PDB file of C-alpha atoms in Angstrom:
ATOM      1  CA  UNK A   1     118.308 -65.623 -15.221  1.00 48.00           C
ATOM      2  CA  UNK A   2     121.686 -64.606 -13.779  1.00 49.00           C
ATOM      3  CA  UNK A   3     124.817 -65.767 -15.519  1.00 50.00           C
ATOM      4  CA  UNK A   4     127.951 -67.703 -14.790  1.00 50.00           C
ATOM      5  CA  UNK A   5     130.069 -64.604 -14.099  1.00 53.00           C
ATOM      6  CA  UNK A   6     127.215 -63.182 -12.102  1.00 48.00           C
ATOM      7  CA  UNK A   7     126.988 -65.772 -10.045  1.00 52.00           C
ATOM      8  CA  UNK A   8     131.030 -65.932  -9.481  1.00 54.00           C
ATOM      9  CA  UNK A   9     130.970 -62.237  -8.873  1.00 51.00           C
ATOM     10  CA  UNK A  10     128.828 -62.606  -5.826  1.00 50.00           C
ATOM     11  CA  UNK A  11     130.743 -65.184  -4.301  1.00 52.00           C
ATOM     12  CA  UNK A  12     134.154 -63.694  -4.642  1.00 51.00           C
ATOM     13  CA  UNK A  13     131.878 -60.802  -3.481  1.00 46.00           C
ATOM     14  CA  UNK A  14     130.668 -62.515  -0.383  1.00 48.00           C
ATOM     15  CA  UNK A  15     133.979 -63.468   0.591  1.00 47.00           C
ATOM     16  CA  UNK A  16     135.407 -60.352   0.195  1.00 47.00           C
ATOM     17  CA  UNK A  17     132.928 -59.209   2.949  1.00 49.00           C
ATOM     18  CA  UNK A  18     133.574 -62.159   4.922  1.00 48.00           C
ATOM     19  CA  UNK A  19     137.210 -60.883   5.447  1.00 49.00           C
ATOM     20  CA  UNK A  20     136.730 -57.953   5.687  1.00 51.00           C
ATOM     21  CA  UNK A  21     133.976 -58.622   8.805  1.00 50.00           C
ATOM     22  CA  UNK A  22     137.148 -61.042  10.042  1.00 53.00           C
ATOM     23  CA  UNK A  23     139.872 -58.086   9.424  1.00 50.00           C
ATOM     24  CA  UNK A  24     137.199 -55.968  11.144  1.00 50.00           C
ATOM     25  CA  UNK A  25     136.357 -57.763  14.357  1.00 49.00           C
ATOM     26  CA  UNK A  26     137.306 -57.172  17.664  1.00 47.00           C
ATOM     27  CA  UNK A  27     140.846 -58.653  18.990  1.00 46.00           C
ATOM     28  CA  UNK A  28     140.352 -61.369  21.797  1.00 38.00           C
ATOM     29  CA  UNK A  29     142.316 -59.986  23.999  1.00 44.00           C
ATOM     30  CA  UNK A  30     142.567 -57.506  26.390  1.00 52.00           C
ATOM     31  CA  UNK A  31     143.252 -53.827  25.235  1.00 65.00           C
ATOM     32  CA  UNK A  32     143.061 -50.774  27.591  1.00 80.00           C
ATOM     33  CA  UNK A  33     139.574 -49.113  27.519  1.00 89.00           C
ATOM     34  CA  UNK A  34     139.921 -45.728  26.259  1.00 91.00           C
ATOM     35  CA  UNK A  35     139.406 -42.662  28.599  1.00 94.00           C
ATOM     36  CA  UNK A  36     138.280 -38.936  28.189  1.00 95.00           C
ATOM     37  CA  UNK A  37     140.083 -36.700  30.430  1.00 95.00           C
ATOM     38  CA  UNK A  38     140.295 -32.215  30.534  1.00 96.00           C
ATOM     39  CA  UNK A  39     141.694 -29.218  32.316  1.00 97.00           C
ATOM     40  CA  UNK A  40     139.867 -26.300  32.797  1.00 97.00           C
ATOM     41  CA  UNK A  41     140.530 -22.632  33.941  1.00 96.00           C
ATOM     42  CA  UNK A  42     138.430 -19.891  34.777  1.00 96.00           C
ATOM     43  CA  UNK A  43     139.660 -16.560  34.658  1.00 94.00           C
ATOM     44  CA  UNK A  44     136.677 -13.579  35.618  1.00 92.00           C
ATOM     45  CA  UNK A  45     134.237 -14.572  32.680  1.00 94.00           C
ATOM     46  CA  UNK A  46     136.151 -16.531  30.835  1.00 96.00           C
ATOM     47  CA  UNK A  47     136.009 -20.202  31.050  1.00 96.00           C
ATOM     48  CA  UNK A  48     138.854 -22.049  28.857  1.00 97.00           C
ATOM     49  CA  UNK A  49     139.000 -26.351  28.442  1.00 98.00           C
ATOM     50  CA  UNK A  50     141.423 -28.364  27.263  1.00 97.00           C
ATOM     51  CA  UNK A  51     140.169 -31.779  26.783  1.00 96.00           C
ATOM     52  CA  UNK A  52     142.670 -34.567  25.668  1.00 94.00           C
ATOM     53  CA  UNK A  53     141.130 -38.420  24.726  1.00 94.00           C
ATOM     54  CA  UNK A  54     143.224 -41.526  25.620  1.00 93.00           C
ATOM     55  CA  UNK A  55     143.696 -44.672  24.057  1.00 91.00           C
ATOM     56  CA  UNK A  56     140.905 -43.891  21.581  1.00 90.00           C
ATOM     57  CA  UNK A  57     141.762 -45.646  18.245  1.00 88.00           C
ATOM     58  CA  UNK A  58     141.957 -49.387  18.704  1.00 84.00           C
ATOM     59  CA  UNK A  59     144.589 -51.327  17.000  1.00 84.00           C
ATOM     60  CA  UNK A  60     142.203 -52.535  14.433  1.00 79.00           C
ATOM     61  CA  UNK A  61     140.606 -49.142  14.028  1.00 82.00           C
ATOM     62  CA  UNK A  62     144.494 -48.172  13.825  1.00 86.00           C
ATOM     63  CA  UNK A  63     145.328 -50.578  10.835  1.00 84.00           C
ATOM     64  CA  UNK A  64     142.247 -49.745   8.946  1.00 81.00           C
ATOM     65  CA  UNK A  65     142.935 -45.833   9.480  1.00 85.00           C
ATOM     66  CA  UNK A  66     146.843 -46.717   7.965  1.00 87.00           C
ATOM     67  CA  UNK A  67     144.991 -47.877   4.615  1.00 83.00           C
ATOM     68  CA  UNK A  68     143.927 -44.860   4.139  1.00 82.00           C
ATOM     69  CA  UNK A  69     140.413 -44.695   6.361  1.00 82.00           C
ATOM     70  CA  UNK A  70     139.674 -41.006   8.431  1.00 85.00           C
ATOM     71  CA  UNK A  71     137.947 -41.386  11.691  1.00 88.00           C
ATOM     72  CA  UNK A  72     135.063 -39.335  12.661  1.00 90.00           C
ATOM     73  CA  UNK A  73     135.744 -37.681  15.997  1.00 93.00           C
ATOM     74  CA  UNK A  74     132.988 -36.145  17.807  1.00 95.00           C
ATOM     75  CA  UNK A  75     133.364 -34.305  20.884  1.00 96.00           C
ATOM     76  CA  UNK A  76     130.685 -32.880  23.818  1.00 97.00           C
ATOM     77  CA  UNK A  77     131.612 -30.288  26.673  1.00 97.00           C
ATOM     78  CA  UNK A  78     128.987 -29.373  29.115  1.00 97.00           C
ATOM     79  CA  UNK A  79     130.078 -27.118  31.587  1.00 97.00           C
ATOM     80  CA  UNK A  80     127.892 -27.182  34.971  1.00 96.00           C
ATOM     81  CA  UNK A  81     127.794 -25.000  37.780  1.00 94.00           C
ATOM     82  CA  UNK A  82     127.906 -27.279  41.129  1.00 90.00           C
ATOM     83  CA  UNK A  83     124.919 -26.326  43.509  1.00 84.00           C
ATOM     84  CA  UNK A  84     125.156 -27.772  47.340  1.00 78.00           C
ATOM     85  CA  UNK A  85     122.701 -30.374  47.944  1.00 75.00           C
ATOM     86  CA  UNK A  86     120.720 -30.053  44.395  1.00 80.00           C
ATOM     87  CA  UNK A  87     121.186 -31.094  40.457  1.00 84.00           C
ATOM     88  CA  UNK A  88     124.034 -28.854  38.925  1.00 83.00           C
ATOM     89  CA  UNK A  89     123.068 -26.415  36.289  1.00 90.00           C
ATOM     90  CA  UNK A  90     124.346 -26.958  32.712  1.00 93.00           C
ATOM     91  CA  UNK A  91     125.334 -23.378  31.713  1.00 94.00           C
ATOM     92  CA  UNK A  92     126.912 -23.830  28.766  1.00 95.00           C
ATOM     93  CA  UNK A  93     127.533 -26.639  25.608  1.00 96.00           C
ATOM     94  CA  UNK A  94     129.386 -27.350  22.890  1.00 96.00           C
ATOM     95  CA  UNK A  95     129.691 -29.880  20.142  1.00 96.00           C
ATOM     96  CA  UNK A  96     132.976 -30.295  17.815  1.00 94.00           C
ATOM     97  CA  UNK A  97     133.541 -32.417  15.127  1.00 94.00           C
ATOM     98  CA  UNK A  98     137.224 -32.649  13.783  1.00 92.00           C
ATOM     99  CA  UNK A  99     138.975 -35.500  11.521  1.00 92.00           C
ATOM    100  CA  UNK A 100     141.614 -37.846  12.521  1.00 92.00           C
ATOM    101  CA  UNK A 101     143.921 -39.174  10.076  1.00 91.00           C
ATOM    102  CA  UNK A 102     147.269 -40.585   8.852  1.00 91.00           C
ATOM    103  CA  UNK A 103     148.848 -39.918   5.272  1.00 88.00           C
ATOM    104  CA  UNK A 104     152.337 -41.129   4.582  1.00 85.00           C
ATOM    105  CA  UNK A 105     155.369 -39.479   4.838  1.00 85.00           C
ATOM    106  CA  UNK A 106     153.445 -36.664   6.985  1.00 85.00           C
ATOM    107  CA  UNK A 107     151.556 -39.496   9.879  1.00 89.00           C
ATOM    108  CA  UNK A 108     148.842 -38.853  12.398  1.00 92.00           C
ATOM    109  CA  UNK A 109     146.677 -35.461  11.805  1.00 92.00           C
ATOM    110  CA  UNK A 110     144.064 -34.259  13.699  1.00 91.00           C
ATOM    111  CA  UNK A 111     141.957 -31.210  11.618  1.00 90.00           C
ATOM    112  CA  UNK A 112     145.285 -30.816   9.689  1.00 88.00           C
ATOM    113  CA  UNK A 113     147.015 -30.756  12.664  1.00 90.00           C
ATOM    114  CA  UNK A 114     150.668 -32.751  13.401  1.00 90.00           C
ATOM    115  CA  UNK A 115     150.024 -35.125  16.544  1.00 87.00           C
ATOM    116  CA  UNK A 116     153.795 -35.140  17.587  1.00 80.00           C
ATOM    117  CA  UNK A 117     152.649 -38.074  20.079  1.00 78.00           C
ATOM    118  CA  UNK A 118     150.488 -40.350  17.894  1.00 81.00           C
ATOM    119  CA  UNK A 119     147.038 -41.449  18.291  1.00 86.00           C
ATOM    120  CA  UNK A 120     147.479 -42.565  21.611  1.00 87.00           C
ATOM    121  CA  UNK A 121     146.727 -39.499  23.165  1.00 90.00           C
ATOM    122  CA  UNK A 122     144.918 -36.996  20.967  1.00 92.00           C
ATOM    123  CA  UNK A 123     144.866 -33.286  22.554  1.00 91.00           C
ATOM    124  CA  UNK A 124     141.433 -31.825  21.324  1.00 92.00           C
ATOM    125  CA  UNK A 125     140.461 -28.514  20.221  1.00 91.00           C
ATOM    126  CA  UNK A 126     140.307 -26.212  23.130  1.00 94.00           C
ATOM    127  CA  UNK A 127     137.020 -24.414  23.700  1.00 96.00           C
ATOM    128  CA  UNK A 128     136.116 -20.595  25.718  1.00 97.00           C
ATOM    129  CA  UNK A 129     133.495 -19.760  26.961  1.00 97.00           C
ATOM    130  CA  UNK A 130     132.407 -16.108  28.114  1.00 96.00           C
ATOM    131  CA  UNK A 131     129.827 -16.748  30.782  1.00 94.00           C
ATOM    132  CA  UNK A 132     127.017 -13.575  30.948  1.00 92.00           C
ATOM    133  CA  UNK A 133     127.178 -12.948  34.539  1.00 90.00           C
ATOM    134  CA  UNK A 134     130.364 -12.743  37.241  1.00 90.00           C
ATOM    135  CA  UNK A 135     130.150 -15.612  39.024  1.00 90.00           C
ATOM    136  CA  UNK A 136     129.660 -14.960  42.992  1.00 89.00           C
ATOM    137  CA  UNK A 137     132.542 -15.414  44.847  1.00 84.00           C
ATOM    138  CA  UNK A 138     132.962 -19.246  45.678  1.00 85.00           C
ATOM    139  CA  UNK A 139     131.195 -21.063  43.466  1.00 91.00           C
ATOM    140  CA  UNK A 140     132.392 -23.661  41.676  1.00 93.00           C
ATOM    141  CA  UNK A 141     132.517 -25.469  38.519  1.00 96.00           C
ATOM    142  CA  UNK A 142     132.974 -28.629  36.847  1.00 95.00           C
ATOM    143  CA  UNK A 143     133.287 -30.195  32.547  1.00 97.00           C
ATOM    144  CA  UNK A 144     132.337 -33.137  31.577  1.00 97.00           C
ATOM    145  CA  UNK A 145     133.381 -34.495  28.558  1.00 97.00           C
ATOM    146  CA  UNK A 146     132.469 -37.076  26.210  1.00 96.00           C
ATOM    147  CA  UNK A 147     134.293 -38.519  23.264  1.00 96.00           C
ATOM    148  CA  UNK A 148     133.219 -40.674  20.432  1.00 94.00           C
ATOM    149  CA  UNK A 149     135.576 -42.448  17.601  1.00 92.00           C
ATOM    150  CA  UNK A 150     134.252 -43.344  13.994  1.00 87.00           C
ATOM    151  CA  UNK A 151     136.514 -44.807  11.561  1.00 82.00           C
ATOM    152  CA  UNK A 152     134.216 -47.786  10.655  1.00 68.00           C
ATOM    153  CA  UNK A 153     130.984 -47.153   8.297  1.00 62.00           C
ATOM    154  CA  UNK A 154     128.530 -48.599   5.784  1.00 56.00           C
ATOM    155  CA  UNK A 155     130.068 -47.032   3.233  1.00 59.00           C
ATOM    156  CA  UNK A 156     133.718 -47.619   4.237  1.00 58.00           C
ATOM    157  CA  UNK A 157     132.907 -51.150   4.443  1.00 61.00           C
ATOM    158  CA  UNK A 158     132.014 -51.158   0.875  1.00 58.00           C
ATOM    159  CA  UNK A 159     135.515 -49.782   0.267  1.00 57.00           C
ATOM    160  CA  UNK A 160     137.396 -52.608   2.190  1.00 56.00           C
ATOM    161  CA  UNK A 161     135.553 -54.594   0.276  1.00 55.00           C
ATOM    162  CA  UNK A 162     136.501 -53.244  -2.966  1.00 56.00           C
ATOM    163  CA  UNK A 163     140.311 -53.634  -1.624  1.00 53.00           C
ATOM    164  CA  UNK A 164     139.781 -57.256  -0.774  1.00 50.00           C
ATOM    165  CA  UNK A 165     137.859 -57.903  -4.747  1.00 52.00           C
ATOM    166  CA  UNK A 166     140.943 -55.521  -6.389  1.00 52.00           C
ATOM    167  CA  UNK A 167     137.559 -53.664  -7.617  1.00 49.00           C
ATOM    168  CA  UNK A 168     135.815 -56.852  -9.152  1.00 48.00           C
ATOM    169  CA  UNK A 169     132.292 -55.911  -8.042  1.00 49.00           C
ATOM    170  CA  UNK A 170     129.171 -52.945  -8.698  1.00 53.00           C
ATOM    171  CA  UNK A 171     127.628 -51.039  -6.114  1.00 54.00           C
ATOM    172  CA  UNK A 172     124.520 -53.593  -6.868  1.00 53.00           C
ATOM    173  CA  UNK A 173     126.742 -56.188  -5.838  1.00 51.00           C
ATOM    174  CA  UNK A 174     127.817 -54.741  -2.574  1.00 49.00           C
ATOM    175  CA  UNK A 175     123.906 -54.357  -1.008  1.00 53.00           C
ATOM    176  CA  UNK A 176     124.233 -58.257  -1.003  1.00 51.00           C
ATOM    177  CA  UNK A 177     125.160 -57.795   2.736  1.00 47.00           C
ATOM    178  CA  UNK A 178     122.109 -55.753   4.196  1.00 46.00           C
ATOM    179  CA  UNK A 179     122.316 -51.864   5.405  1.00 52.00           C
ATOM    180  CA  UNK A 180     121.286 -53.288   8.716  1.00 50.00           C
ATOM    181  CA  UNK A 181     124.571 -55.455   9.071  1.00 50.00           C
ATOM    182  CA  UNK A 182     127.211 -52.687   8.046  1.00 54.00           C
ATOM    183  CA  UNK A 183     125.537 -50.770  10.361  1.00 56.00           C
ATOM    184  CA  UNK A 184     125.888 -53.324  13.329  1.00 52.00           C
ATOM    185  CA  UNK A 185     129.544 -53.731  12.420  1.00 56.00           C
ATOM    186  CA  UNK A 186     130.329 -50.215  12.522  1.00 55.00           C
ATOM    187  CA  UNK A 187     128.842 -49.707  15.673  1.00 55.00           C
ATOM    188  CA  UNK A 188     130.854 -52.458  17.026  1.00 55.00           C
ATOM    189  CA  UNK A 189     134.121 -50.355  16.114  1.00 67.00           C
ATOM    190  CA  UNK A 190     132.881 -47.093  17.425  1.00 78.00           C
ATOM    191  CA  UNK A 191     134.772 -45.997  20.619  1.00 86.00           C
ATOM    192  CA  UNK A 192     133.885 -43.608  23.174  1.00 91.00           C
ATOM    193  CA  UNK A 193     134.962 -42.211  26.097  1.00 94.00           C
ATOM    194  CA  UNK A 194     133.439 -40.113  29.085  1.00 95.00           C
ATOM    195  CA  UNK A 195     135.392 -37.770  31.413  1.00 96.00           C
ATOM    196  CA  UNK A 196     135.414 -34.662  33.738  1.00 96.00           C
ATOM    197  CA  UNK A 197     137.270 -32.237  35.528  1.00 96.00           C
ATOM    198  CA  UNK A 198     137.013 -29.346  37.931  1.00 96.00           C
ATOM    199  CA  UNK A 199     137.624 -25.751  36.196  1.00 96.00           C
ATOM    200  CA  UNK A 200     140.202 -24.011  38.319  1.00 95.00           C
ATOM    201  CA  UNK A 201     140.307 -19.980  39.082  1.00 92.00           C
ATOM    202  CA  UNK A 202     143.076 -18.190  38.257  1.00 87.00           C
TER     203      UNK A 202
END
């Protein structure tokens, strides 16, 4: 049989969480939809991209990243060779994953490194590529690029919530809101983007 202090542990538990899915949840109102964007170069073999994300961290996901919170930021190039009249050929891939973060007096980090211009646009880690064969004179090539933004998880949830108690609560206490619902609520606060450009010779 549980306690008194039990019992008032899990309801200044349960509100905790409450807030924090309140502090969590989307804005009603409009806010631009974040973009994926890249330039590319191609230089005999050599295939360089710069790809830059826009308007990626939300102003929640901004507040909640200010506490203290990293975001996740995973990033996709494909680069495709264009073929008239038929699917283009993916001919090479690459997946990144860097961290995004603020820390006081420094501010906004990417992998360490000082983002002059904030979060709102965040200048990615260039990728080369060395492509095995010449490439015949006219053809052409395009990047696409996709971005995706995680600040908000099950287990960071757990640590608003210990904010919100001031610690007043056990790990045991936490799994009274299920796996399945942090995980619905993070995914709500995941952003992602898609873009593409054309690579240019040089």
């Amino acid at each position: 049989m549980r306690g008194p202090d039990t019992s008032a542990r899990r309801r200044r538990l349960g509100a905790a969480l409450v807030a924090a899915l309140g502090l969590l949840a989307p804005r009603a109102r409009a806010e631009e939809e974040p973009r994926a964007t890249c330039s590319a170069t191609r230089q005999g073999r050599r295939v360089v991209v710069r790809p830059e994300a826009l308007t990626l961290v939300a102003p929640e996901l901004e507040r909640l990243m200010r506490l203290g919170l990293a975001g996740r930021l995973e990033l996709e190039l494909r680069l495709l060779r264009q073929r008239p009249l038929w699917f283009s050929e993916r001919v090479e891939a690459t997946s990144l994953t860097q961290v995004l973060a603020y820390t006081k007096p420094e501010g906004w980090a990417l992998d360490g490194r000082p983002l002059a211009t904030g979060p709102g646009t965040l200048e990615l880690e260039r990728v080369a590529w060395v492509l095995e064969e010449e490439p015949e004179a006219g053809a052409t090539f395009r990047v696409e690029v996709g971005v995706r933004l995680q600040v908000v998880t099950p287990a960071s949830l757990g640590k608003v919530a210990t904010w919100l108690t001031q610690g007043q609560k056990t790990e045991a206490e936490r799994s009274a809101l299920t796996t399945g619902l942090l995980r619905t609520v993070a995914e709500d606060l995941t952003r992602g983007a898609e873009g593409h450009c054309t690579v240019q010779s040089l």
